[in-house]
Short mmCIF file of C-alpha atoms and ligand atoms in Angstrom, two decimals:
data_model
loop_
_atom_site.label_atom_id
_atom_site.label_comp_id
_atom_site.label_asym_id
_atom_site.label_seq_id
_atom_site.Cartn_x
_atom_site.Cartn_y
_atom_site.Cartn_z
CA MET D 881 22.00 -33.65 9.22
CA LYS D 882 21.51 -33.27 5.50
CA THR D 883 23.67 -30.90 3.55
CA ILE D 884 21.94 -28.43 1.22
CA ARG D 885 24.07 -27.36 -1.71
CA LEU D 886 23.32 -23.95 -3.10
CA SER D 887 24.44 -21.42 -5.67
CA ILE D 888 24.23 -17.63 -5.50
CA ILE D 889 23.46 -16.24 -8.95
CA GLY D 890 24.18 -12.50 -8.98
CA PHE D 891 26.56 -11.10 -6.39
CA GLY D 892 25.59 -7.45 -5.90
CA ALA D 893 24.15 -5.91 -2.75
CA VAL D 894 21.73 -8.77 -2.18
CA GLY D 895 23.98 -11.67 -3.21
CA GLN D 896 26.75 -10.39 -0.97
CA GLY D 897 24.27 -9.82 1.85
CA VAL D 898 23.28 -13.49 1.57
CA ALA D 899 26.92 -14.56 1.72
CA ARG D 900 27.47 -12.43 4.84
CA VAL D 901 24.35 -13.70 6.54
CA LEU D 902 25.25 -17.33 5.81
CA ARG D 903 28.61 -16.72 7.46
CA ILE D 904 27.15 -14.96 10.51
CA LYS D 905 24.44 -17.59 10.92
CA ARG D 906 26.51 -20.68 10.22
CA ASP D 907 26.54 -21.97 13.82
CA TYR D 908 22.89 -21.16 14.30
CA LEU D 909 22.02 -23.09 11.18
CA VAL D 910 24.09 -26.10 12.16
CA ARG D 911 22.43 -26.12 15.58
CA SER D 912 19.08 -26.07 13.78
CA GLY D 913 20.16 -29.11 11.80
CA ILE D 914 20.84 -27.24 8.60
CA ASP D 915 24.19 -27.54 6.87
CA ILE D 916 24.55 -25.20 3.94
CA LEU D 917 27.28 -25.56 1.37
CA VAL D 918 27.64 -22.80 -1.20
CA VAL D 919 29.05 -24.57 -4.25
CA ALA D 920 28.93 -21.70 -6.77
CA VAL D 921 28.74 -17.90 -6.87
CA THR D 922 28.34 -15.93 -10.09
CA ASP D 923 28.20 -12.36 -11.31
CA SER D 924 28.03 -10.82 -14.76
CA ARG D 925 31.64 -11.72 -15.50
CA GLY D 926 31.80 -15.36 -14.53
CA ALA D 927 31.71 -17.83 -11.69
CA CYS D 928 33.64 -19.50 -8.91
CA ILE D 929 32.74 -23.08 -8.24
CA ASP D 930 33.82 -25.61 -5.61
CA GLN D 931 31.92 -28.83 -5.07
CA ASN D 932 33.41 -29.05 -1.56
CA GLY D 933 32.00 -25.66 -0.65
CA LEU D 934 33.40 -22.17 -1.24
CA ASP D 935 34.94 -20.11 1.50
CA LEU D 936 32.54 -17.14 1.40
CA LYS D 937 35.01 -14.87 3.13
CA VAL D 938 37.43 -15.37 0.26
CA VAL D 939 34.68 -14.85 -2.33
CA LEU D 940 33.51 -11.61 -0.69
CA GLN D 941 37.09 -10.41 -0.51
CA ARG D 942 37.76 -11.20 -4.17
CA LYS D 943 34.59 -9.39 -5.24
CA LYS D 944 35.65 -6.36 -3.22
CA GLU D 945 39.18 -6.27 -4.54
CA SER D 946 38.84 -7.27 -8.19
CA GLY D 947 35.21 -6.37 -8.83
CA THR D 948 34.29 -9.93 -9.72
CA VAL D 949 33.94 -13.33 -8.09
CA ALA D 950 35.02 -15.06 -11.29
CA THR D 951 37.78 -17.59 -11.28
CA SER D 952 36.45 -18.94 -14.56
CA ASN D 953 34.26 -17.51 -17.26
CA THR D 954 31.57 -20.14 -16.69
CA SER D 955 28.22 -18.41 -17.11
CA SER D 956 25.41 -18.34 -14.58
CA LEU D 957 23.34 -20.50 -16.90
CA ASP D 958 26.14 -23.07 -17.11
CA VAL D 959 26.31 -23.22 -13.35
CA ILE D 960 22.55 -23.72 -13.10
CA LYS D 961 22.62 -26.47 -15.71
CA ASN D 962 25.82 -28.30 -14.91
CA THR D 963 26.88 -27.81 -11.30
CA ASP D 964 25.30 -30.37 -9.01
CA HIS D 965 23.26 -28.55 -6.34
CA ASP D 966 19.84 -28.36 -4.68
CA LEU D 967 18.94 -24.70 -4.41
CA VAL D 968 19.51 -21.61 -6.54
CA ILE D 969 19.50 -18.09 -5.04
CA GLU D 970 18.60 -15.83 -7.96
CA ALA D 971 19.69 -12.24 -7.23
CA THR D 972 20.34 -10.67 -10.62
CA PRO D 973 18.91 -7.25 -11.54
CA THR D 974 15.18 -6.80 -12.02
CA ASP D 975 14.17 -6.21 -15.63
CA ILE D 976 10.49 -5.44 -15.82
CA GLU D 977 10.32 -5.52 -19.61
CA THR D 978 11.91 -8.89 -20.38
CA GLY D 979 12.28 -10.52 -16.97
CA GLU D 980 15.78 -11.57 -18.06
CA PRO D 981 18.22 -12.95 -17.14
CA GLY D 982 16.17 -13.98 -14.10
CA SER D 983 13.36 -15.81 -15.94
CA THR D 984 15.72 -18.10 -17.85
CA HIS D 985 17.75 -18.76 -14.70
CA ILE D 986 14.64 -19.72 -12.77
CA PHE D 987 13.06 -21.89 -15.48
CA GLU D 988 16.34 -23.72 -16.03
CA SER D 989 16.74 -24.26 -12.29
CA PHE D 990 13.30 -25.85 -12.08
CA GLN D 991 13.96 -28.03 -15.11
CA HIS D 992 17.14 -29.28 -13.46
CA GLY D 993 15.25 -30.13 -10.29
CA ARG D 994 16.58 -27.27 -8.20
CA HIS D 995 14.57 -25.21 -5.71
CA VAL D 996 14.69 -21.45 -6.22
CA VAL D 997 14.74 -18.53 -3.80
CA THR D 998 14.74 -15.13 -5.48
CA SER D 999 14.72 -11.40 -4.76
CA ASN D 1000 14.19 -10.59 -8.44
CA LYS D 1001 10.75 -9.10 -9.14
CA GLY D 1002 10.93 -9.11 -12.94
CA PRO D 1003 10.15 -12.76 -13.65
CA LEU D 1004 7.36 -12.82 -11.06
CA ALA D 1005 5.72 -9.62 -12.23
CA LEU D 1006 5.65 -10.85 -15.82
CA GLN D 1007 4.82 -14.55 -15.66
CA TYR D 1008 3.97 -15.70 -12.19
CA LYS D 1009 1.61 -18.51 -13.26
CA ARG D 1010 4.09 -20.11 -15.65
CA LEU D 1011 6.85 -20.08 -13.05
CA TYR D 1012 4.53 -21.46 -10.40
CA ASN D 1013 3.36 -24.27 -12.67
CA GLU D 1014 6.87 -25.12 -13.79
CA ALA D 1015 8.08 -25.44 -10.19
CA LYS D 1016 5.11 -27.65 -9.40
CA LYS D 1017 5.66 -29.80 -12.48
CA ASN D 1018 9.26 -30.41 -11.46
CA GLY D 1019 8.43 -31.04 -7.82
CA VAL D 1020 10.60 -28.22 -6.48
CA MET D 1021 9.93 -25.26 -4.23
CA PHE D 1022 9.85 -21.63 -5.29
CA ARG D 1023 10.02 -18.88 -2.68
CA PHE D 1024 10.36 -15.12 -3.08
CA GLU D 1025 9.78 -13.36 0.23
CA ALA D 1026 12.55 -10.85 -0.57
CA THR D 1027 10.75 -9.54 -3.65
CA VAL D 1028 8.13 -7.67 -1.58
CA GLY D 1029 8.93 -5.40 1.34
CA GLY D 1030 12.57 -6.40 1.88
CA ALA D 1031 12.97 -7.64 5.43
CA MET D 1032 9.24 -7.36 6.10
CA PRO D 1033 7.82 -10.92 6.14
CA ILE D 1034 4.66 -10.24 4.21
CA LEU D 1035 4.27 -13.31 1.98
CA ASN D 1036 5.14 -15.80 4.69
CA LEU D 1037 2.89 -13.93 7.12
CA ALA D 1038 -0.09 -14.15 4.80
CA GLN D 1039 0.54 -17.67 3.51
CA ASP D 1040 1.89 -19.55 6.51
CA ILE D 1041 1.45 -17.69 9.74
CA LEU D 1042 -2.08 -16.47 9.09
CA ALA D 1043 -3.07 -19.91 7.77
CA GLY D 1044 -6.83 -20.36 7.93
CA ASN D 1045 -7.54 -16.68 7.39
CA ARG D 1046 -8.85 -15.27 4.17
CA ILE D 1047 -6.88 -12.18 3.27
CA ILE D 1048 -9.45 -9.61 2.15
CA SER D 1049 -7.11 -6.81 1.16
CA ILE D 1050 -3.57 -5.54 1.50
CA GLU D 1051 -2.67 -1.86 1.51
CA GLY D 1052 0.83 -0.67 2.04
CA ILE D 1053 3.92 1.33 1.36
CA LEU D 1054 6.27 -0.94 -0.57
CA ASN D 1055 8.88 1.51 -1.80
CA GLY D 1056 11.27 3.12 0.65
CA THR D 1057 12.61 5.64 -1.86
CA CYS D 1058 9.19 7.20 -2.47
CA ASN D 1059 8.43 7.17 1.22
CA TYR D 1060 11.66 8.94 2.00
CA ILE D 1061 10.98 11.62 -0.61
CA LEU D 1062 7.39 12.28 0.51
CA SER D 1063 8.32 12.32 4.22
CA ARG D 1064 11.22 14.70 3.66
CA MET D 1065 9.26 17.03 1.38
CA ALA D 1066 6.58 17.38 4.06
CA GLU D 1067 8.93 17.77 6.99
CA GLU D 1068 11.18 20.36 5.37
CA SER D 1069 8.75 22.03 2.92
CA LEU D 1070 11.10 21.20 0.08
CA SER D 1071 10.33 20.62 -3.57
CA TYR D 1072 10.24 17.19 -5.15
CA LYS D 1073 13.29 17.95 -7.30
CA HIS D 1074 15.33 19.09 -4.35
CA VAL D 1075 14.59 16.06 -2.19
CA LEU D 1076 15.11 13.67 -5.10
CA GLY D 1077 18.59 15.11 -5.62
CA GLU D 1078 19.32 14.75 -1.95
CA ALA D 1079 18.08 11.13 -1.94
CA GLN D 1080 20.31 10.37 -4.92
CA GLU D 1081 23.29 11.78 -3.10
CA LEU D 1082 22.52 9.62 -0.07
CA GLY D 1083 22.18 6.52 -2.25
CA ILE D 1084 18.50 6.18 -1.32
CA ALA D 1085 17.40 6.89 -4.90
CA GLU D 1086 19.03 5.53 -8.06
CA THR D 1087 20.64 7.78 -10.67
CA ASP D 1088 17.67 6.87 -12.85
CA PRO D 1089 14.87 6.93 -10.27
CA THR D 1090 12.04 6.23 -12.78
CA TYR D 1091 11.40 2.71 -11.59
CA ASP D 1092 10.77 3.85 -8.02
CA VAL D 1093 9.18 7.28 -8.36
CA GLU D 1094 6.79 6.35 -11.18
CA GLY D 1095 5.33 3.61 -8.99
CA ILE D 1096 6.59 0.77 -11.21
CA ASP D 1097 8.44 -0.97 -8.40
CA THR D 1098 5.40 -0.81 -6.13
CA ALA D 1099 3.21 -2.10 -8.96
CA CYS D 1100 5.49 -5.12 -9.50
CA LYS D 1101 5.29 -5.94 -5.81
CA LEU D 1102 1.51 -5.67 -5.88
CA VAL D 1103 1.38 -8.06 -8.81
CA ILE D 1104 3.39 -10.56 -6.78
CA LEU D 1105 1.04 -10.17 -3.81
CA ALA D 1106 -2.04 -10.41 -6.02
CA ASN D 1107 -0.85 -13.63 -7.63
CA ALA D 1108 0.75 -15.33 -4.66
CA ILE D 1109 -1.68 -14.38 -1.90
CA PHE D 1110 -4.95 -13.69 -3.69
CA GLY D 1111 -4.57 -16.32 -6.39
CA MET D 1112 -5.22 -13.77 -9.12
CA ASP D 1113 -3.63 -14.15 -12.52
CA VAL D 1114 -2.40 -10.63 -13.20
CA ALA D 1115 0.71 -9.02 -14.64
CA TYR D 1116 2.26 -5.58 -14.44
CA ASN D 1117 0.00 -4.18 -17.17
CA ASP D 1118 -3.11 -4.89 -15.11
CA VAL D 1119 -2.11 -2.38 -12.45
CA GLU D 1120 -3.40 1.20 -12.43
CA VAL D 1121 -0.26 3.17 -11.62
CA THR D 1122 0.30 6.80 -10.58
CA GLY D 1123 3.70 7.83 -9.24
CA ILE D 1124 4.84 10.70 -7.05
CA THR D 1125 6.65 12.92 -9.57
CA ASN D 1126 3.86 15.53 -9.63
CA ILE D 1127 3.46 15.87 -5.88
CA THR D 1128 4.06 19.45 -4.76
CA SER D 1129 5.20 20.65 -1.38
CA GLU D 1130 2.03 22.81 -1.33
CA ALA D 1131 -0.07 19.66 -1.57
CA LEU D 1132 1.81 18.20 1.37
CA PHE D 1133 1.22 21.44 3.26
CA LEU D 1134 -2.52 21.33 2.56
CA ALA D 1135 -2.57 17.70 3.69
CA ASN D 1136 -0.80 18.68 6.87
CA VAL D 1137 -3.50 21.25 7.63
CA GLU D 1138 -5.94 18.32 7.60
CA LYS D 1139 -3.60 16.33 9.89
CA LYS D 1140 -2.74 14.04 7.01
CA VAL D 1141 0.30 12.95 5.07
CA ILE D 1142 0.61 11.89 1.44
CA ARG D 1143 2.02 8.42 0.82
CA LEU D 1144 2.45 6.23 -2.24
CA ILE D 1145 0.05 3.42 -1.42
CA GLY D 1146 -0.24 0.09 -3.18
CA GLU D 1147 -3.56 -1.62 -2.78
CA VAL D 1148 -4.83 -5.08 -3.70
CA GLU D 1149 -8.32 -6.22 -2.96
CA ASP D 1150 -9.93 -9.43 -4.01
CA GLY D 1151 -13.60 -10.25 -4.31
CA ASN D 1152 -16.13 -8.40 -6.41
CA LYS D 1153 -14.18 -5.13 -6.31
CA LYS D 1154 -10.90 -6.56 -7.57
CA ILE D 1155 -8.70 -3.51 -7.09
CA ILE D 1156 -5.03 -3.44 -7.92
CA ARG D 1157 -3.58 0.02 -8.01
CA VAL D 1158 -0.75 2.28 -6.96
CA ALA D 1159 -1.38 5.97 -6.22
CA PRO D 1160 -0.43 8.77 -3.86
CA ARG D 1161 -3.09 8.88 -1.15
CA LEU D 1162 -4.01 10.93 1.87
CA VAL D 1163 -3.28 9.07 5.09
CA PRO D 1164 -4.26 10.39 8.54
CA LYS D 1165 -1.13 11.04 10.62
CA GLN D 1166 -2.31 8.67 13.33
CA HIS D 1167 -2.97 5.83 10.90
CA PRO D 1168 -0.65 2.80 11.07
CA LEU D 1169 0.19 3.27 7.38
CA ALA D 1170 1.63 6.74 8.04
CA VAL D 1171 5.23 5.58 8.52
CA GLY D 1172 8.11 7.93 7.73
CA GLY D 1173 11.61 7.69 6.28
CA THR D 1174 12.49 4.71 4.12
CA LEU D 1175 10.27 2.31 6.08
CA ASN D 1176 7.83 -0.04 4.41
CA VAL D 1177 4.49 -1.00 5.90
CA ALA D 1178 1.60 -3.30 5.07
CA LEU D 1179 -1.89 -3.53 6.46
CA LEU D 1180 -3.60 -6.86 5.85
CA LYS D 1181 -7.34 -7.14 6.37
CA THR D 1182 -8.30 -10.69 7.23
CA ASP D 1183 -11.62 -12.38 7.86
CA ILE D 1184 -10.94 -13.80 11.31
CA ALA D 1185 -7.82 -12.12 12.67
CA GLY D 1186 -9.09 -8.67 11.65
CA PRO D 1187 -6.52 -6.08 10.61
CA ILE D 1188 -2.83 -6.96 10.95
CA CYS D 1189 -0.12 -4.40 10.34
CA ILE D 1190 3.61 -4.92 9.92
CA ASN D 1191 6.39 -2.52 9.11
CA GLY D 1192 10.10 -2.81 8.59
CA ARG D 1193 13.01 -2.10 6.33
CA GLY D 1194 12.04 -2.53 2.72
CA ALA D 1195 15.53 -2.74 1.29
CA GLY D 1196 19.19 -3.07 2.10
CA SER D 1197 21.75 -5.76 1.62
CA ILE D 1198 21.49 -7.58 4.96
CA GLU D 1199 17.79 -6.86 5.42
CA THR D 1200 16.91 -8.41 2.09
CA ALA D 1201 19.21 -11.32 2.86
CA SER D 1202 17.15 -11.89 6.01
CA ALA D 1203 14.10 -12.60 3.85
CA ILE D 1204 16.16 -14.87 1.60
CA LEU D 1205 17.53 -16.74 4.60
CA SER D 1206 14.02 -17.39 5.92
CA ASP D 1207 13.10 -18.87 2.54
CA ILE D 1208 16.24 -21.04 2.50
CA ILE D 1209 15.42 -22.35 5.96
CA ALA D 1210 11.80 -23.05 4.99
CA ILE D 1211 13.04 -25.12 2.04
CA CYS D 1212 15.62 -26.95 4.16
CA ARG D 1213 12.99 -27.85 6.73
CA LYS D 1214 10.73 -29.33 4.08
CA ASN D 1215 13.53 -31.24 2.38
CA THR D 1216 15.65 -32.73 5.11
CA MET Y 300 -31.98 17.04 4.23
CA ILE Y 301 -30.42 15.93 7.47
CA ILE Y 302 -31.46 17.93 10.52
CA SER Y 303 -30.29 17.78 14.08
CA MET Y 304 -32.56 19.14 16.81
CA ASP Y 305 -32.06 19.78 20.47
CA LEU Y 306 -35.31 19.28 22.34
CA GLU Y 307 -36.26 19.55 25.98
CA LEU Y 308 -38.84 17.19 27.43
CA LYS Y 309 -40.68 17.34 30.72
CA ASP Y 310 -39.37 14.73 33.13
CA ILE Y 311 -42.55 12.65 33.14
CA PRO Y 312 -43.08 9.20 31.54
CA GLY Y 313 -44.13 9.00 27.89
CA GLN Y 314 -42.58 12.29 26.82
CA LEU Y 315 -40.11 10.77 24.40
CA VAL Y 316 -42.95 9.09 22.51
CA HIS Y 317 -44.72 12.46 22.27
CA ALA Y 318 -41.61 13.82 20.68
CA LEU Y 319 -40.97 11.02 18.23
CA ILE Y 320 -44.52 10.49 16.97
CA PRO Y 321 -44.86 13.89 15.23
CA LEU Y 322 -41.50 13.27 13.62
CA SER Y 323 -42.41 9.96 12.05
CA ASP Y 324 -45.97 11.07 11.32
CA LEU Y 325 -44.64 13.83 9.16
CA GLY Y 326 -42.38 11.54 7.22
CA ALA Y 327 -39.07 12.12 8.96
CA ASN Y 328 -36.65 9.25 9.14
CA ILE Y 329 -35.24 9.16 12.66
CA MET Y 330 -31.51 8.51 12.45
CA SER Y 331 -30.48 8.86 16.04
CA VAL Y 332 -31.89 9.81 19.42
CA ILE Y 333 -29.74 10.68 22.40
CA HIS Y 334 -31.63 11.00 25.65
CA HIS Y 335 -29.63 12.88 28.31
CA HIS Y 336 -31.63 11.62 31.26
CA ASP Y 337 -28.67 12.10 33.56
CA GLN Y 338 -28.19 15.76 32.65
CA PRO Y 339 -31.43 17.58 33.44
CA THR Y 340 -31.56 21.31 32.77
CA PRO Y 341 -31.83 23.75 35.73
CA SER Y 342 -35.58 23.83 35.17
CA GLY Y 343 -35.70 20.05 35.48
CA SER Y 344 -36.43 19.10 31.88
CA ILE Y 345 -34.52 16.46 29.99
CA PRO Y 346 -32.43 17.37 26.94
CA VAL Y 347 -32.80 15.12 23.92
CA GLN Y 348 -30.85 15.31 20.70
CA VAL Y 349 -32.42 13.85 17.60
CA VAL Y 350 -31.07 13.60 14.10
CA ILE Y 351 -33.65 13.13 11.36
CA GLN Y 352 -33.60 12.82 7.63
CA LEU Y 353 -36.33 14.74 5.86
CA THR Y 354 -36.98 14.28 2.18
CA ASN Y 355 -39.70 16.90 1.77
CA GLY Y 356 -39.30 20.25 3.48
CA ARG Y 357 -41.88 20.10 6.29
CA LEU Y 358 -39.63 21.23 9.05
CA ASP Y 359 -42.02 24.01 10.14
CA ASP Y 360 -44.86 21.53 10.57
CA ILE Y 361 -42.69 19.32 12.66
CA ILE Y 362 -41.69 22.14 14.95
CA THR Y 363 -45.31 23.28 15.32
CA ASP Y 364 -46.42 19.74 16.17
CA LEU Y 365 -43.63 19.29 18.70
CA GLU Y 366 -44.50 22.53 20.43
CA LYS Y 367 -48.17 21.54 20.46
CA ASN Y 368 -47.07 18.47 22.41
CA ASP Y 369 -45.38 20.77 24.95
CA ILE Y 370 -41.90 19.93 23.78
CA ARG Y 371 -39.45 22.78 23.63
CA VAL Y 372 -37.38 22.99 20.47
CA VAL Y 373 -34.16 24.61 21.64
CA ARG Y 374 -32.09 24.46 18.48
CA VAL Y 375 -32.46 23.30 14.90
CA GLY Y 376 -29.32 22.68 12.89
CA LYS Y 377 -29.57 21.81 9.24
CA LYS Y 378 -26.97 19.47 7.97
CA ARG Y 379 -28.21 18.45 4.63
CA LEU Y 380 -25.16 16.47 3.67
CA TYR Y 381 -23.80 13.84 5.94
CA GLU Y 382 -20.71 12.20 4.45
CA GLU Y 383 -17.56 14.21 4.01
CA VAL Y 384 -14.29 13.69 2.21
CA THR Y 385 -11.20 15.80 1.72
CA VAL Y 386 -9.22 15.38 -1.49
CA ILE Y 387 -6.23 17.15 -2.89
CA LEU Y 388 -5.89 18.21 -6.50
CA ILE Y 389 -2.63 19.07 -8.22
CA GLY Y 390 -2.26 20.63 -11.65
CA HIS Y 391 -3.37 23.68 -13.57
CA ILE Y 392 -6.49 23.90 -11.51
CA VAL Y 393 -7.42 27.55 -11.91
CA HIS Y 394 -6.60 27.81 -15.61
CA ASN Y 395 -8.75 24.79 -16.24
CA ASP Y 396 -12.01 26.45 -15.29
CA MET Y 397 -12.10 25.85 -11.60
CA SER Y 398 -15.74 26.84 -11.24
CA ASP Y 399 -16.72 24.25 -13.82
CA THR Y 400 -14.97 21.58 -11.76
CA ILE Y 401 -16.94 22.63 -8.70
CA ASP Y 402 -20.22 22.98 -10.62
CA GLN Y 403 -19.98 19.43 -11.86
CA ILE Y 404 -20.17 18.27 -8.25
CA ASP Y 405 -22.64 20.88 -7.03
CA ASN Y 406 -25.01 20.25 -9.95
CA THR Y 407 -25.57 16.66 -8.88
CA GLY Y 408 -27.96 17.82 -6.16
CA PHE Y 409 -26.62 15.13 -3.84
CA ALA Y 410 -23.14 16.44 -3.25
CA GLU Y 411 -21.35 19.74 -3.02
CA VAL Y 412 -17.94 21.27 -2.60
CA VAL Y 413 -18.15 22.97 0.79
CA SER Y 414 -14.67 24.36 1.09
CA ILE Y 415 -11.59 24.83 -0.99
CA SER Y 416 -8.09 26.11 -0.30
CA ILE Y 417 -5.71 26.75 -3.15
CA SER Y 418 -2.02 27.31 -3.17
CA MET Y 419 -0.57 28.82 -6.33
CA PRO Y 420 3.21 29.01 -6.19
CA GLY Y 421 3.80 30.62 -9.59
CA ILE Y 422 2.20 31.49 -12.88
CA ASN Y 423 3.33 28.47 -14.86
CA GLU Y 424 3.64 26.08 -12.00
CA PRO Y 425 0.99 23.60 -10.99
CA SER Y 426 -1.31 24.67 -8.18
CA SER Y 427 -2.45 22.49 -5.33
CA ALA Y 428 -5.88 22.59 -3.78
CA SER Y 429 -7.66 20.81 -1.02
CA LEU Y 430 -11.38 20.31 -1.55
CA VAL Y 431 -13.91 19.24 1.02
CA ILE Y 432 -16.86 17.50 -0.57
CA ASN Y 433 -20.04 16.61 1.29
CA ALA Y 434 -22.68 14.20 0.09
CA GLU Y 435 -25.95 12.73 1.30
CA ASN Y 436 -24.50 9.30 2.01
CA LYS Y 437 -21.53 7.04 1.31
CA ASN Y 438 -22.69 5.85 -2.08
CA LYS Y 439 -23.45 9.37 -3.23
CA LEU Y 440 -20.01 10.41 -2.06
CA ILE Y 441 -18.41 7.67 -4.14
CA GLU Y 442 -20.51 8.82 -7.09
CA ALA Y 443 -19.34 12.41 -6.55
CA MET Y 444 -15.73 11.24 -6.34
CA ASN Y 445 -16.11 9.38 -9.62
CA ILE Y 446 -17.39 12.56 -11.26
CA LEU Y 447 -14.45 14.50 -9.86
CA LYS Y 448 -11.99 11.88 -11.10
CA LYS Y 449 -13.48 11.97 -14.57
CA VAL Y 450 -13.30 15.77 -14.74
CA ALA Y 451 -9.76 15.70 -13.35
CA LYS Y 452 -8.64 13.20 -15.94
CA LYS Y 453 -9.94 15.40 -18.73
CA LYS Y 454 -8.19 18.42 -17.24
CA GLU Y 455 -5.03 16.45 -16.45
CA LEU Y 456 -5.27 17.06 -12.73
CA LEU Y 457 -3.92 14.62 -10.21
CA VAL Y 458 -6.49 13.61 -7.57
CA ILE Y 459 -5.15 12.43 -4.25
CA GLU Y 460 -7.84 10.48 -2.48
CA PRO Y 461 -7.84 9.38 1.13
CA ILE Y 462 -7.19 5.75 1.96
CA GLU Y 463 -10.33 3.88 2.92
CA ASN Y 464 -10.91 4.40 6.66
N1 NAP Z 1328 19.12 -4.05 -2.97
C1 NAP Z 1328 17.98 -4.26 -2.32
O1 NAP Z 1328 17.80 -3.73 -1.23
C2 NAP Z 1328 16.92 -5.17 -2.88
C3 NAP Z 1328 15.80 -5.45 -2.11
C4 NAP Z 1328 14.83 -6.33 -2.60
C5 NAP Z 1328 15.00 -6.88 -3.85
N2 NAP Z 1328 16.09 -6.57 -4.60
C6 NAP Z 1328 16.27 -7.23 -5.90
O2 NAP Z 1328 17.32 -8.16 -5.81
C7 NAP Z 1328 18.03 -8.23 -7.05
C8 NAP Z 1328 19.48 -7.90 -6.82
O3 NAP Z 1328 19.57 -6.60 -6.30
P1 NAP Z 1328 20.95 -5.93 -5.96
O4 NAP Z 1328 20.66 -4.71 -5.22
O5 NAP Z 1328 21.83 -6.94 -5.36
O6 NAP Z 1328 21.46 -5.56 -7.43
P2 NAP Z 1328 22.97 -5.26 -7.88
O7 NAP Z 1328 23.73 -4.76 -6.71
O8 NAP Z 1328 22.89 -4.49 -9.12
O9 NAP Z 1328 23.54 -6.72 -8.20
C9 NAP Z 1328 23.16 -7.47 -9.30
C10 NAP Z 1328 24.14 -8.60 -9.48
O10 NAP Z 1328 23.74 -9.40 -10.58
C11 NAP Z 1328 24.84 -9.58 -11.43
N3 NAP Z 1328 24.42 -9.81 -12.79
C12 NAP Z 1328 23.95 -8.94 -13.70
N4 NAP Z 1328 23.64 -9.57 -14.83
C13 NAP Z 1328 23.94 -10.87 -14.64
C14 NAP Z 1328 23.86 -12.05 -15.45
N5 NAP Z 1328 23.41 -11.98 -16.69
N6 NAP Z 1328 24.26 -13.20 -14.89
C15 NAP Z 1328 24.72 -13.27 -13.64
N7 NAP Z 1328 24.81 -12.21 -12.83
C16 NAP Z 1328 24.42 -11.03 -13.33
C17 NAP Z 1328 25.68 -8.34 -11.28
O11 NAP Z 1328 26.98 -8.62 -11.72
P3 NAP Z 1328 28.21 -7.58 -11.55
O12 NAP Z 1328 28.51 -7.58 -10.06
O13 NAP Z 1328 29.30 -8.21 -12.33
O14 NAP Z 1328 27.72 -6.29 -12.06
C18 NAP Z 1328 25.57 -8.13 -9.79
O15 NAP Z 1328 26.46 -8.94 -9.09
C19 NAP Z 1328 17.33 -7.25 -7.98
O16 NAP Z 1328 16.44 -7.97 -8.78
C20 NAP Z 1328 16.63 -6.31 -7.04
O17 NAP Z 1328 15.47 -5.77 -7.63
C21 NAP Z 1328 17.07 -5.73 -4.13
#
């Protein structure tokens, strides 16, 4: 059994979820011939490093009690450059304008011969091709299932499981916050403002919800799908984006009369049409895309398998860690 | 113009041909024929539903010819426009010359707004409307939608389109 040494860069909801999942799944992994040693964990204030493997329970506890994992002020970049390991989990915040600090972390990881698994959309939405080429040049793997649809295995489904199929188009709901707001507004005949406030209170929407409700988050995810699955070379600015801030409860009522719901739908289509857009759309209530609550859903049209639809939890600490774990395992299987 | 007709034929061989020949002779494009052989009328004739597309208005001639051939025309329903879509608009719809928005579609000749429901919550608040648009065929419907989107953009209205099928 080969030991895979990894670092967790960024220890918020997702980073901590990964730590928890690695603990829960330790025996399972060992039985599958995978021995994972976490040699470093970082957050914005510093790092803890142990070449013999950190005790994740202790790290989680320290983060909870003191607000940081740091036992030294070594930066994330230092860890990536100077700590000997095989795989970097990049889980720092998404910045859609600069891609940082994620982009630098990922490029440096590649240049030091380390595989990368990330949940950070920023770098991918801004410079997918460069990242892809850099990984290839350095002979390392780059996986990012967690960036699109949380626990929903959309990238691996399209790229591995549906191997041999041409994916013609993908339509889906890729933002749980918007879906929650639109579902609630329709069910309770409430205004957008009211439901947004409620979602913020429940922790479903951020204090600054712009990124979600303006469709930016969905657009970033579409860019990732367009590049990774359809082989396009697009960035965030290529997406036509309309958010949900102007949706009225009257519009939802009128939709209901027609037995329809309104959902924020992201849509990528290859071929001569080449569509990549995010917009609120009318969806028949019986349609597989008409999921409610915070669920995410994706409908893939393929040339031989026909339509394939998956739905699941699009966010959450453990759920997102599930996607990261599947990427870690895929890398371990290829490299042991 | 798309027209659906309910005909009744005598239950003897060759009747369907007698019905279809005057249709095609007079330039109608036959879109569908449903022959209810298993559901004869009490008088023993066979109901047939046909849907035809007629570019020039010669419906009267067709009916005369059918009746000459001893075929009873029970019902004629005109359905000029065949493809339908429902869209929702949000914004200052009424204050932005609503009838102009509708005219832009109706003036095409190939599409029209067939129904509209508006909900206006308050004087300065955006209204919401659902519009049903019909068009001659799929492509014309897409064309009509593109016109609507262009008008809506100018008037700063949000158009909520249906997902594709
Ligand atoms: N949460 C989800 O459900 C979800 C789902 C899919 C994808 N994602 C993506 O996953 C990433 C992480 O999300 P999250 O919810 O875990 O965010 P989060 O809770 O805000 O955590 C971000 C972590 O990154 C750390 N950090 C910030 N700047 C850093 C820097 N320069 N160097 C090292 N660490 C830094 C933060 O440090 P401090 O702890 O010291 O503040 C924190 O630990 C984001 O890109 C997000 O878009 C999240």
